[in-house]
Coordinates of C-alpha atoms in Angstrom, one line a residue:
M1 CA 9.1 -1.2 10.4
R2 CA 8.0 1.9 8.6
F3 CA 6.9 1.7 5.0
Q4 CA 6.5 4.7 2.6
I5 CA 3.8 4.2 0.0
T6 CA 3.3 6.6 -2.9
L7 CA -0.4 7.2 -3.8
F8 CA -1.7 7.7 -7.3
A9 CA -5.0 9.0 -8.8
G10 CA -8.1 8.5 -6.8
A11 CA -6.2 7.1 -3.8
R12 CA -4.2 10.3 -3.6
E13 CA -7.3 12.4 -3.9
L14 CA -9.3 10.4 -1.3
I15 CA -6.6 10.2 1.3
G16 CA -5.4 13.7 0.6
E17 CA -1.6 13.0 0.5
P18 CA 0.8 12.1 -2.2
Q19 CA 2.6 9.6 0.1
I20 CA 1.8 7.9 3.4
S21 CA 3.8 6.2 6.1
V22 CA 2.6 2.8 7.5
D23 CA 4.0 1.4 10.7
W24 CA 4.2 -2.4 10.8
D25 CA 4.4 -4.0 14.2
G26 CA 4.8 -7.6 13.2
D27 CA 8.0 -9.6 13.8
D28 CA 8.2 -10.6 10.2
P29 CA 8.0 -8.5 7.1
P30 CA 4.4 -8.3 5.7
T31 CA 3.0 -9.6 2.5
L32 CA 1.3 -7.2 0.2
A33 CA -2.1 -8.6 1.3
E34 CA -1.3 -8.0 4.9
L35 CA -0.1 -4.5 4.1
K36 CA -3.3 -3.7 2.2
Q37 CA -5.4 -4.9 5.1
H38 CA -3.4 -2.7 7.4
L39 CA -4.1 0.3 5.1
I40 CA -7.8 -0.5 5.1
R41 CA -7.8 -0.4 8.9
Q42 CA -5.7 2.8 8.9
F43 CA -7.9 4.6 6.3
P44 CA -11.5 3.2 6.7
A45 CA -13.0 5.9 4.5
A46 CA -11.0 4.6 1.6
K47 CA -11.9 0.9 2.2
E48 CA -13.7 0.3 -1.1
L49 CA -11.0 1.9 -3.2
L50 CA -8.2 0.2 -1.3
A51 CA -9.8 -3.2 -1.7
V52 CA -9.6 -3.0 -5.5
S53 CA -6.3 -1.2 -5.7
L54 CA -2.9 -2.8 -6.5
L55 CA 0.3 -2.4 -4.7
A56 CA 3.3 -2.1 -6.9
V57 CA 6.8 -3.1 -5.7
D58 CA 9.8 -1.5 -7.3
C59 CA 7.7 -0.3 -10.3
R60 CA 6.2 -3.8 -11.0
Y61 CA 2.9 -5.4 -10.2
V62 CA 3.5 -8.5 -8.1
A63 CA 1.3 -11.1 -6.4
D64 CA -0.3 -10.3 -3.0
D65 CA 1.7 -13.0 -1.3
C66 CA 4.9 -11.2 -2.1
T67 CA 6.8 -10.2 1.1
V68 CA 8.1 -6.7 1.2
S69 CA 10.8 -4.9 3.1
T70 CA 11.3 -1.2 3.9
E71 CA 14.0 -1.1 1.2
H72 CA 11.3 -1.6 -1.5
E73 CA 9.6 1.2 -3.3
L74 CA 5.9 0.8 -2.9
A75 CA 3.1 2.5 -4.8
L76 CA -0.7 2.2 -4.4
I77 CA -2.4 2.2 -7.8
P78 CA -6.2 2.3 -8.0
P79 CA -8.1 0.8 -11.0
V80 CA -7.9 3.0 -14.1
S81 CA -10.2 3.2 -17.1
G82 CA -10.1 5.1 -20.3
G83 CA -11.1 5.2 -23.8

């Protein structure tokens, strides 16, 4: 399975791409937690940022135990702050 993930803010800057592809070799679709751990292994330089970032599914924040398919729109959103 190949997932396309759109990156925002610091994640886009750190990884250097607006979108990444992630190949999942498991027999079953991954949960968001599993996908995030896969991203940390794929991009070790971004480990700290990825660990605190959220994955959105179809423009909504969902729990890490949510299972995703390649039909979902995925986005990686780092923490934001402002004033």
